Short mmCIF file of C-alpha atoms in Angstrom, two decimals:
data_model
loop_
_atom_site.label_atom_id
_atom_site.label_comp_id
_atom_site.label_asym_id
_atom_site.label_seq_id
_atom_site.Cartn_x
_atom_site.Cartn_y
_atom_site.Cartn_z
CA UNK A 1 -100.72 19.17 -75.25
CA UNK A 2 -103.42 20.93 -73.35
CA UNK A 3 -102.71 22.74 -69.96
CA UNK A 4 -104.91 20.10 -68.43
CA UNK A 5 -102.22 17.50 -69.23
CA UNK A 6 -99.47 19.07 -69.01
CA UNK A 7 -99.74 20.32 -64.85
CA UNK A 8 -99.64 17.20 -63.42
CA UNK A 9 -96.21 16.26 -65.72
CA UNK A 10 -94.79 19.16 -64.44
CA UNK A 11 -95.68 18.44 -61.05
CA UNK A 12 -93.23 15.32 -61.31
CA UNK A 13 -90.41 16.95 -63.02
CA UNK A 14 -90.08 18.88 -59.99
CA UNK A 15 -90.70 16.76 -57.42
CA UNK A 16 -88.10 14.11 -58.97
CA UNK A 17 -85.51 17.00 -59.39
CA UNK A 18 -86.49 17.89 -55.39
CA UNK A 19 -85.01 14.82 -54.55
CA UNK A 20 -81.95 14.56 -56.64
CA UNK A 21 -79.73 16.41 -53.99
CA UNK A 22 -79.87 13.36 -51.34
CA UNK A 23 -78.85 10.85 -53.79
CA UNK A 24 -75.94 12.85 -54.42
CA UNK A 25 -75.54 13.62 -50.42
CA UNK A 26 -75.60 10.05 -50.18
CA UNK A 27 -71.64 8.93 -50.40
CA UNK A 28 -71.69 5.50 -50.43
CA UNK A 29 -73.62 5.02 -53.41
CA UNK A 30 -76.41 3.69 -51.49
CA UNK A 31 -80.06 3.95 -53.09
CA UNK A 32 -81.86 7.49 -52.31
CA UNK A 33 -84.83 5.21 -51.00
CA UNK A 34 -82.99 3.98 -47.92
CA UNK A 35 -81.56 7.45 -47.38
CA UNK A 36 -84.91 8.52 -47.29
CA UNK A 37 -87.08 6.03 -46.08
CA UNK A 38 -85.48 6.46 -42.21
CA UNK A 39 -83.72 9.75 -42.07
CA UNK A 40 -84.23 9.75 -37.94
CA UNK A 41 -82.61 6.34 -37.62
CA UNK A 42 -79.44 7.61 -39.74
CA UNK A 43 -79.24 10.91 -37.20
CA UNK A 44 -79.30 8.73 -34.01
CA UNK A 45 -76.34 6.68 -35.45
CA UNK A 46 -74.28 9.87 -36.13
CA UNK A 47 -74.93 11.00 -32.62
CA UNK A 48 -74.33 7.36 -31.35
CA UNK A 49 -70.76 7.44 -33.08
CA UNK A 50 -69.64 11.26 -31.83
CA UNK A 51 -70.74 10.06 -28.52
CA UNK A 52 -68.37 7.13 -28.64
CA UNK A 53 -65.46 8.92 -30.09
CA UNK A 54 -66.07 11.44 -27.37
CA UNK A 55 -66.00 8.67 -24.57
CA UNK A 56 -62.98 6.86 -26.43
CA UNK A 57 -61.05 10.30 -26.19
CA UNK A 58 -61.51 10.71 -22.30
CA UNK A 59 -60.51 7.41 -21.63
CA UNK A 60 -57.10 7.64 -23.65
CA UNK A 61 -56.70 10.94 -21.95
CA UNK A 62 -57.72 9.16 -18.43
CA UNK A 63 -54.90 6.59 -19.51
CA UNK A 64 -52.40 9.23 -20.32
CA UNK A 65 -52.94 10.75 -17.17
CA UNK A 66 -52.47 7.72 -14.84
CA UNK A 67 -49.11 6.72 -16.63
CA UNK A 68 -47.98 10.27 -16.29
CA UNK A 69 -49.47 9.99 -12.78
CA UNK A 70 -46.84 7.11 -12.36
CA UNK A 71 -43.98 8.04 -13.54
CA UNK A 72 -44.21 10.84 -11.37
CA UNK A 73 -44.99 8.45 -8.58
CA UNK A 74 -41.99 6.62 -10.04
CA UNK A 75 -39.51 9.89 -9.64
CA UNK A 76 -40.78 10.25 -6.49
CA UNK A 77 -40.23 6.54 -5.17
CA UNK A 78 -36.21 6.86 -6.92
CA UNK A 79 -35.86 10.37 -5.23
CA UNK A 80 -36.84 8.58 -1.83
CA UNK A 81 -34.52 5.91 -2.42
CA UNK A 82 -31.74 8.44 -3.12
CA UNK A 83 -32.70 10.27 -0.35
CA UNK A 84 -32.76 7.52 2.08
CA UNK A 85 -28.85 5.99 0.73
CA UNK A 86 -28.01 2.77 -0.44
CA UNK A 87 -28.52 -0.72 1.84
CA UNK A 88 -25.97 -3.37 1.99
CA UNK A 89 -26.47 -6.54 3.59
CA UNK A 90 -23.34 -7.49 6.39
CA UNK A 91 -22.86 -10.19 3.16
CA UNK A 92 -22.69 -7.35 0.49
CA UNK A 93 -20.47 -5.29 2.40
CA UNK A 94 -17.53 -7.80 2.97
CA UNK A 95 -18.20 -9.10 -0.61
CA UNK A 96 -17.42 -5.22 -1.53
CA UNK A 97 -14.71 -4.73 0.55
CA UNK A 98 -16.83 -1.82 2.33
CA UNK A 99 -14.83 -1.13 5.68
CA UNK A 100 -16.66 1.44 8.18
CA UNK A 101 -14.45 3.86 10.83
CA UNK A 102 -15.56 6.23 12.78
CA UNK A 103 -13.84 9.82 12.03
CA UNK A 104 -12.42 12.00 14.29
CA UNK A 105 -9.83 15.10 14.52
CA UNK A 106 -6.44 14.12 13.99
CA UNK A 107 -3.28 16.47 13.31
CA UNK A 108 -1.95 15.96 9.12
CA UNK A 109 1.52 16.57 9.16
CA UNK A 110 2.84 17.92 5.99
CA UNK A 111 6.02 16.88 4.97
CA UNK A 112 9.15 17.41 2.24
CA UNK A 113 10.00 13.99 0.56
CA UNK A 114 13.80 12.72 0.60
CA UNK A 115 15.45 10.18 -1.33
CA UNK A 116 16.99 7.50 0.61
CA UNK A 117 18.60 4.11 1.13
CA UNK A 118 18.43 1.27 3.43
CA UNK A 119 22.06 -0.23 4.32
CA UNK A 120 23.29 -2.74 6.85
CA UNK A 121 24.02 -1.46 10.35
CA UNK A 122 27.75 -1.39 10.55
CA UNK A 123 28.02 -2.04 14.49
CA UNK A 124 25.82 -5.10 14.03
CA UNK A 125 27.65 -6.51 10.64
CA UNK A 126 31.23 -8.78 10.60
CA UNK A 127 33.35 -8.95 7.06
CA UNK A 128 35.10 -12.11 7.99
CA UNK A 129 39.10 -12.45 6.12
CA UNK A 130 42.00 -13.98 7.66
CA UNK A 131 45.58 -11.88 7.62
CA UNK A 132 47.06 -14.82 6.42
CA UNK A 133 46.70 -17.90 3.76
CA UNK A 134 43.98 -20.28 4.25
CA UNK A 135 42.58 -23.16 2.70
CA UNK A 136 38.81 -24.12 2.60
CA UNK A 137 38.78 -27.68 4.21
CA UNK A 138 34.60 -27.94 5.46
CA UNK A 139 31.59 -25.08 5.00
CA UNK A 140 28.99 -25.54 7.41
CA UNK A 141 26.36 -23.08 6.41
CA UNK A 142 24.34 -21.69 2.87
CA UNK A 143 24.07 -18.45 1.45
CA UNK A 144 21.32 -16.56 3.27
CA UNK A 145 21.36 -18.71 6.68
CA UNK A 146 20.89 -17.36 9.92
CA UNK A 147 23.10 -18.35 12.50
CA UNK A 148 23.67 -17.22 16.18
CA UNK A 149 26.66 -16.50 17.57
CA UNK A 150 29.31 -19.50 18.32
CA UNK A 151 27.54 -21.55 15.35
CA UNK A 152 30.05 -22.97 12.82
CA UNK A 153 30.73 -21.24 9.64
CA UNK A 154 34.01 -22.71 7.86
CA UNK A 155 36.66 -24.76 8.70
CA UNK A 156 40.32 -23.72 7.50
CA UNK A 157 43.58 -24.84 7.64
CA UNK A 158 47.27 -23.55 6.61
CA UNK A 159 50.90 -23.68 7.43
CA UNK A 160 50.52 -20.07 8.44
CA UNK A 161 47.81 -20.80 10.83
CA UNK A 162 50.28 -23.69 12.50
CA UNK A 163 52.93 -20.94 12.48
CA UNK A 164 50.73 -18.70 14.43
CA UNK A 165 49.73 -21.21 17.01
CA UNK A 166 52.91 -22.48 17.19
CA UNK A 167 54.33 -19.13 18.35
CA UNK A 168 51.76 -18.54 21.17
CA UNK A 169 52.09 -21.96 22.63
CA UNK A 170 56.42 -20.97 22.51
CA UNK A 171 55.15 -18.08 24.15
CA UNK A 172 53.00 -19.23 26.45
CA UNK A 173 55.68 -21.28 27.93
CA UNK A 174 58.13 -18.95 28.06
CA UNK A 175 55.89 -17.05 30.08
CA UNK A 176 55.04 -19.61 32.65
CA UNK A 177 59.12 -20.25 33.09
CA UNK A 178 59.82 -16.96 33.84
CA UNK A 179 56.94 -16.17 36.27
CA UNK A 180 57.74 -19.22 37.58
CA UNK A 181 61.23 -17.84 38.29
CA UNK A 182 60.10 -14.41 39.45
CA UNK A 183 61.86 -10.71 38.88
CA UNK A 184 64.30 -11.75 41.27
CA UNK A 185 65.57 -14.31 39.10
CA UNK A 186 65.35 -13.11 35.86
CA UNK A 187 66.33 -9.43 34.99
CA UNK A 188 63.04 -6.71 34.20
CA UNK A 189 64.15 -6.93 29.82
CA UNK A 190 63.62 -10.97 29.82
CA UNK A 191 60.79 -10.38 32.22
CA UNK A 192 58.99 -7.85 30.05
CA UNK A 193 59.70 -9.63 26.67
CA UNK A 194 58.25 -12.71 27.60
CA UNK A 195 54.91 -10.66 29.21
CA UNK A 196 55.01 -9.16 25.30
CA UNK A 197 55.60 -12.01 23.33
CA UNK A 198 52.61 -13.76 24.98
CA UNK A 199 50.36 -10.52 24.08
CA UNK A 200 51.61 -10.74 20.37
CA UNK A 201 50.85 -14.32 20.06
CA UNK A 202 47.67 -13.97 21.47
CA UNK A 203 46.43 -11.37 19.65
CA UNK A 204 47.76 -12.69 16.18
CA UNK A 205 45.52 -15.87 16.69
CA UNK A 206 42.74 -13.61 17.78
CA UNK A 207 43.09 -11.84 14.38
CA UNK A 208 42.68 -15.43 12.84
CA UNK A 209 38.90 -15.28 14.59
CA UNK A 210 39.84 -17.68 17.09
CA UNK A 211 37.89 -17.30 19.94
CA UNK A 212 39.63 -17.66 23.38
CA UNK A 213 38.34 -20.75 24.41
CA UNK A 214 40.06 -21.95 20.73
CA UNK A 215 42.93 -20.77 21.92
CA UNK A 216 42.64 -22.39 25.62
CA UNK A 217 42.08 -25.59 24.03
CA UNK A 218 45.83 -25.50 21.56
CA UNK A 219 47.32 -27.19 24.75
CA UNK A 220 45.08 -30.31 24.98
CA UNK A 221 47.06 -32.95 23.30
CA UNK A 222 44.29 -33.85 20.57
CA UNK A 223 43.86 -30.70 19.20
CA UNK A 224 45.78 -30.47 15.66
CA UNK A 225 47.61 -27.45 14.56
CA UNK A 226 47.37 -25.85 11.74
CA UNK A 227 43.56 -25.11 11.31
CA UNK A 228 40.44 -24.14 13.14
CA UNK A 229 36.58 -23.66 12.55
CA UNK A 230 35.69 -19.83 12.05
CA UNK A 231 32.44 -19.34 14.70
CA UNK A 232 29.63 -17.05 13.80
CA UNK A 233 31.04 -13.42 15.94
CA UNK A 234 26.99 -12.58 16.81
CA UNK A 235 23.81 -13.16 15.87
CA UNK A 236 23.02 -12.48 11.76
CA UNK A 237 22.33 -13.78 8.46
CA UNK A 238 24.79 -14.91 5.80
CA UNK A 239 25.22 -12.45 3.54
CA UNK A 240 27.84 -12.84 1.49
CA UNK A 241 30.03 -16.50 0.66
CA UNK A 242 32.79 -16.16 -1.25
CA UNK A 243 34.36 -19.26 -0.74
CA UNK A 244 34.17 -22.98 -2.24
CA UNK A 245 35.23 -26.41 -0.69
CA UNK A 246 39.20 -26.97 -0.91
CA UNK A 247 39.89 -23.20 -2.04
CA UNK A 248 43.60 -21.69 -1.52
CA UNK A 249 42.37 -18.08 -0.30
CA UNK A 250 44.99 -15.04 -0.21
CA UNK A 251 45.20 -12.99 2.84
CA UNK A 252 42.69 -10.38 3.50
CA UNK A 253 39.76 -12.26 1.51
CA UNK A 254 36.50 -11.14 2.88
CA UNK A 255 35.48 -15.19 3.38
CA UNK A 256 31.40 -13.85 4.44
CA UNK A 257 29.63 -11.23 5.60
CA UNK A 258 27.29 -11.60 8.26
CA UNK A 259 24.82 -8.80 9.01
CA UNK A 260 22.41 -8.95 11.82
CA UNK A 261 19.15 -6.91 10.33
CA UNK A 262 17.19 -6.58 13.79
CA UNK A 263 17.91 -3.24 12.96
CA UNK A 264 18.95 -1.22 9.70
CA UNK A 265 20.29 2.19 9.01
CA UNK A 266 18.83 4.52 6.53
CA UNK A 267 20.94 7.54 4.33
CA UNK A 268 19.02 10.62 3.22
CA UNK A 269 20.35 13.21 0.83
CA UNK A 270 19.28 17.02 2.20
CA UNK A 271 19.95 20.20 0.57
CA UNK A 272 21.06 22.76 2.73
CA UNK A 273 17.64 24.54 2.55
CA UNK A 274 16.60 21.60 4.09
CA UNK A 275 19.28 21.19 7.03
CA UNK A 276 17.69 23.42 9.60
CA UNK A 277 15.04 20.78 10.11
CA UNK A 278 16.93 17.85 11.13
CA UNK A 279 18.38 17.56 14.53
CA UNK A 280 20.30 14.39 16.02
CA UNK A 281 17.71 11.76 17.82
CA UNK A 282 14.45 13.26 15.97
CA UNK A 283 12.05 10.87 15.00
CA UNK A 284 10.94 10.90 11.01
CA UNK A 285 9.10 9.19 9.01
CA UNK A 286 10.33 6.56 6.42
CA UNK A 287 8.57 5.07 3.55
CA UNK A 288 9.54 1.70 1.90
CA UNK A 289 7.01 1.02 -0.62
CA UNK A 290 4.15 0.56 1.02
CA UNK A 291 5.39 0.41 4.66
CA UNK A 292 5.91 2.87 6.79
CA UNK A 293 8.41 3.05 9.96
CA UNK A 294 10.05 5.50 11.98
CA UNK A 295 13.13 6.09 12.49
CA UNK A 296 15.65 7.90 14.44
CA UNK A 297 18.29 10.47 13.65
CA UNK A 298 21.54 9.17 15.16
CA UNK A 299 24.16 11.48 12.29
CA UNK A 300 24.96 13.74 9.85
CA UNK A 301 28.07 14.58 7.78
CA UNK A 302 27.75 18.08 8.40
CA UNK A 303 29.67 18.84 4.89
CA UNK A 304 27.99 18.88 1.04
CA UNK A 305 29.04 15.93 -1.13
CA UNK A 306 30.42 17.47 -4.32
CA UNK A 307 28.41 16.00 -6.74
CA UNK A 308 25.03 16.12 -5.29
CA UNK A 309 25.43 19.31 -3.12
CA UNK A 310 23.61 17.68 -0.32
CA UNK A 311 24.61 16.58 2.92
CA UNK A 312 23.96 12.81 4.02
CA UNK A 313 21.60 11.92 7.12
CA UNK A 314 22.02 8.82 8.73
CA UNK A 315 18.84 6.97 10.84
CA UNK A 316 18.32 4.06 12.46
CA UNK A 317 15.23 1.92 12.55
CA UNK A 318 14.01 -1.42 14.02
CA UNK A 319 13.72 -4.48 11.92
CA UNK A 320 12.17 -7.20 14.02
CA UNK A 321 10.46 -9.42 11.23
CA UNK A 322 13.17 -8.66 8.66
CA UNK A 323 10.92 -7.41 5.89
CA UNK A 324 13.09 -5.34 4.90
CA UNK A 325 16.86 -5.53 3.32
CA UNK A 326 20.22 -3.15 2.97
CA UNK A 327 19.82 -2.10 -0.40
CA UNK A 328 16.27 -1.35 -0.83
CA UNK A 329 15.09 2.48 -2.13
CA UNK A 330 13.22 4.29 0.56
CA UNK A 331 11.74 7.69 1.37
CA UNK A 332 12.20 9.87 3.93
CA UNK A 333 9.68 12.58 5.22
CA UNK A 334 10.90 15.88 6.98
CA UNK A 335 7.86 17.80 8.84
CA UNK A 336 7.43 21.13 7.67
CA UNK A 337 3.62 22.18 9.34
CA UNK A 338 0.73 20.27 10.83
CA UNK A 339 -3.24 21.01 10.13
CA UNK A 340 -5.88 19.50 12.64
CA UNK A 341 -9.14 18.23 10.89
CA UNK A 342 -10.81 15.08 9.44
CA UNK A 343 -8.45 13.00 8.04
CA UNK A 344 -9.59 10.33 5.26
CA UNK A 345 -7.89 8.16 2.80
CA UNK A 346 -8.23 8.07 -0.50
CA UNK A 347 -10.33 4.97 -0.83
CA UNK A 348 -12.99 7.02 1.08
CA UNK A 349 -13.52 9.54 -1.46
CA UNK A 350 -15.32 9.34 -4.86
CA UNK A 351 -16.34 11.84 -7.14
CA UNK A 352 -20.55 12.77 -7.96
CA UNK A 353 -21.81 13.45 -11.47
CA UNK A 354 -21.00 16.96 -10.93
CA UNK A 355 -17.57 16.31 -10.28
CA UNK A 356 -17.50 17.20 -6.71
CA UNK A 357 -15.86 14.59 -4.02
CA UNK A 358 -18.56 12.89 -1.41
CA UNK A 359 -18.08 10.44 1.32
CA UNK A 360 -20.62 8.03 2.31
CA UNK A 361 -21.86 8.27 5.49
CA UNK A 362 -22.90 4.70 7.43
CA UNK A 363 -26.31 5.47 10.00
CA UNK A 364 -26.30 1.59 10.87
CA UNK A 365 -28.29 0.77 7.66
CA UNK A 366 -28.02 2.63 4.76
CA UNK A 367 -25.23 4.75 2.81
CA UNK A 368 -25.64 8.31 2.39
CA UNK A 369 -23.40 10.20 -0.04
CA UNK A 370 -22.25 13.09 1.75
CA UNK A 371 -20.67 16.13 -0.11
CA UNK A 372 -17.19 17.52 1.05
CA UNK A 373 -14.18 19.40 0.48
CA UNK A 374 -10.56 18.31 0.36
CA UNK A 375 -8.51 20.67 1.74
CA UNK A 376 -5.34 19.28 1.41
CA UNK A 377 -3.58 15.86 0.51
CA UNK A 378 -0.75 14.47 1.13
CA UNK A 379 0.70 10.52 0.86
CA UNK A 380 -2.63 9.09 0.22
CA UNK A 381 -4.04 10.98 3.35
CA UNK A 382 -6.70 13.94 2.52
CA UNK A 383 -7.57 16.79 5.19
CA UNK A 384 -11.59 17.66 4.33
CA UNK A 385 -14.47 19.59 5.63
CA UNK A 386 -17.96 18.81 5.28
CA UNK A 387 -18.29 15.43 7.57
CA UNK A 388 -18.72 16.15 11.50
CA UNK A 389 -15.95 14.21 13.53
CA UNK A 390 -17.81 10.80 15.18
CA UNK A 391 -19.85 10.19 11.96
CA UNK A 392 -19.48 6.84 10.53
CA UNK A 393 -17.92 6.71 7.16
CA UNK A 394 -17.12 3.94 4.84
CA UNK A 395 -13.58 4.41 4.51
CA UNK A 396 -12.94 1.04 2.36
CA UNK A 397 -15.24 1.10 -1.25
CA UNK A 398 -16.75 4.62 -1.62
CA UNK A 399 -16.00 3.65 -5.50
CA UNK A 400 -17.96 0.70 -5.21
CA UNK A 401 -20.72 2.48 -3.26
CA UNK A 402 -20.60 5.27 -6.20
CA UNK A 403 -21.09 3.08 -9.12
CA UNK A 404 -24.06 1.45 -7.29
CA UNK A 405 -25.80 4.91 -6.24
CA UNK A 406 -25.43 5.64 -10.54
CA UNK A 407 -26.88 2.43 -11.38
CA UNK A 408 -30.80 2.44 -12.31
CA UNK A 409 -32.76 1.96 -9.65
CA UNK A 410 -30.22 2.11 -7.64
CA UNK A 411 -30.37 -1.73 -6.80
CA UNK A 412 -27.63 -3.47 -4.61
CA UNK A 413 -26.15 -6.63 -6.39
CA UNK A 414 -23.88 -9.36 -5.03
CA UNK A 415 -21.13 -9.38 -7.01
#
């Protein structure tokens, strides 16, 4: 092969191995031809992609930035609604049991608990018995009855009664012979023995529980000896019936016990430590489960019961519905200090997520959890600082308004 030949076959070796390298640029296996035939089309494509991957990227970041724009927007709108309280329609509210006072100073006395018991005031309670035999013969009242006095309450009847009655009418008689006669007449023993007999008979039918007019009426000719009804003595309820119909009842038998409870005493144990701080016709404080009523000092034993070593004090206290009975537990409250402040109850106080106690406070629309301190607390009753005396505070439901407050969103149901 000349060298004529052989420069133009060289030419193409090295013109086809000059374009080699962009069929092997070329990834997807696509021929070198259309890599080659419009290489400015394939370089505004590239820049036509990076452009839109560019504008895709600020959008997704505009996107991120508006929902991060919200839920700051959305903090702020709960932080407003925190700030402003909680609303409660009038509906709400008495659904809730949400009850709204407005504070003020008061005086919490602090006091020493004593055990106690109610009992039946003696001057105002009868233990009806008869000194002698007596039979049952009619009832006229039930267990548990009131009755005022002169009402009926058993009818009774014995040979000892008709002895009794028998004696005073002998008696009686005697009596009206001998006045009759005068002290001229009869000597002073005779005059002063039938005077006496008279008393004795009388007051041995009194004994019975026959009232006077009873007695009066032994001389009509249709009364029958040998019984009588046994009236109510005063106003009361029936206590106690320990009898039946047609029952043979020994002598001193308490028959009933009627116990007028318009008023009731009370008996408190105090140790001697204690004893300073009672005085007679001071005014405490008495607890009977969930009641509370005063009563009055009116005694003391001034001496230590053995077992207990603590003297008994006695108090007196109205009844007027009769809620309350001889026999119930009670407690009795001795003052020992007072404190002047904000007084709340319990049921106004609730705890925050930190732990702390809050009130709400009530503006006429909203709640707003207020932050205080309890300073003391006694009976239900808590002395705090932190709320200015005239604000308006829900004092019924702060629990309720605390749950709601730590709900999301802080939205107001009607439960």
């Amino acid at each position: 092969m000349n060298s004529k030949t052989s420069t133009p076959l060289m030419a193409a070796l090295l013109l086809a191995f000059a374009q080699a390298p962009a069929l092997a640029a070329d990834g997807h296996g696509s021929p070198a031809t259309t890599a080659a035939s419009a290489p400015g089309e394939s370089d505004d494509h590239r820049h036509g992609q990076q452009a839109e991957g560019h504008e895709r990227q600020e959008r997704s970041r505009a996107h991120g930035h508006a929902q991060a724009d919200e839920g700051h927007d959305h903090q702020r709108g709960e932080a407003d609604h925190d700030e402003d309280g909680l609303a409660l329609t009038p509906a709400q509210s008495a659904i809730a049991g949400i009850e709204v006072a407005t504070v003020m100073e008061t005086e919490l006395s602090f006091r020493h608990p004593l055990p106690a018991q109610l009992q039946a005031n003696p001057n105002l309670t009868s233990a009806l018995s008869l000194p002698v035999d007596a039979r049952v013969i009619a009832r006229h009242v039930a267990p548990g009855q009131a009755v005022t006095q002169g009402d009926p309450l058993l009818t009774l009847a014995s040979s000892a009664i008709a002895d009794a009655q028998g004696r005073y009418l002998l008696a009686q008689a005697e009596w009206r012979r001998v006045k009759s006669l005068g002290n001229q007449a009869v000597s002073a023993g005779r005059y002063q023995q039938a005077r006496i007999d008279l008393e004795t008979g009388l007051q041995d039918l009194l004994a019975l529980g026959m009232t006077q007019a009873q007695i009066d009426d032994l001389n009509t000719p249709e009364y029958r000896l040998g019984q009588f009804t046994l009236l109510a003595p005063h106003d009361g309820n029936v206590q106690q019936d320990n009898s039946v119909m047609q029952q043979n009842l020994p002598a001193l038998t308490t028959l009933m016990v009627l116990a007028d409870e318009h008023t009731l005493w009370a008996t408190a144990q105090v140790a001697p430590s204690q004893s300073a701080l009672v005085t007679i016709g001071q005014t405490l404080t008495l607890r009977i489960d969930d009641d509370l009523a005063a009563a009055r000092v009116i005694g003391r034993d001034h001496r230590l019961d053995p077992r207990t070593r603590t003297e008994s004090v006695r108090l007196e206290l109205a009844n007027p519905d009769h809620r309350l009975h001889a026999g119930q537990f009670a407690t009795v409250y001795l003052s020992q200090s007072q404190r002047r402040g904000v007084v709340l109850p319990d049921t106004a106080l609730a705890r925050n997520p930190d732990g702390d106690w809050m009130v709400y406070r009530y503006d006429g629309g909203r709640f707003t959890a207020t932050e205080v301190q309890v300073l003391s607390a006694l009976e239900g009753m808590n002395l705090v600082s932190g709320i200015k005396p005239g604000s308006q505070v829900a004092v019924q439901g702060a629990f309720f308004l605390a749950s709601e407050q730590a709900k999301s969103g802080f939205e107001i149901h009607n439960h």
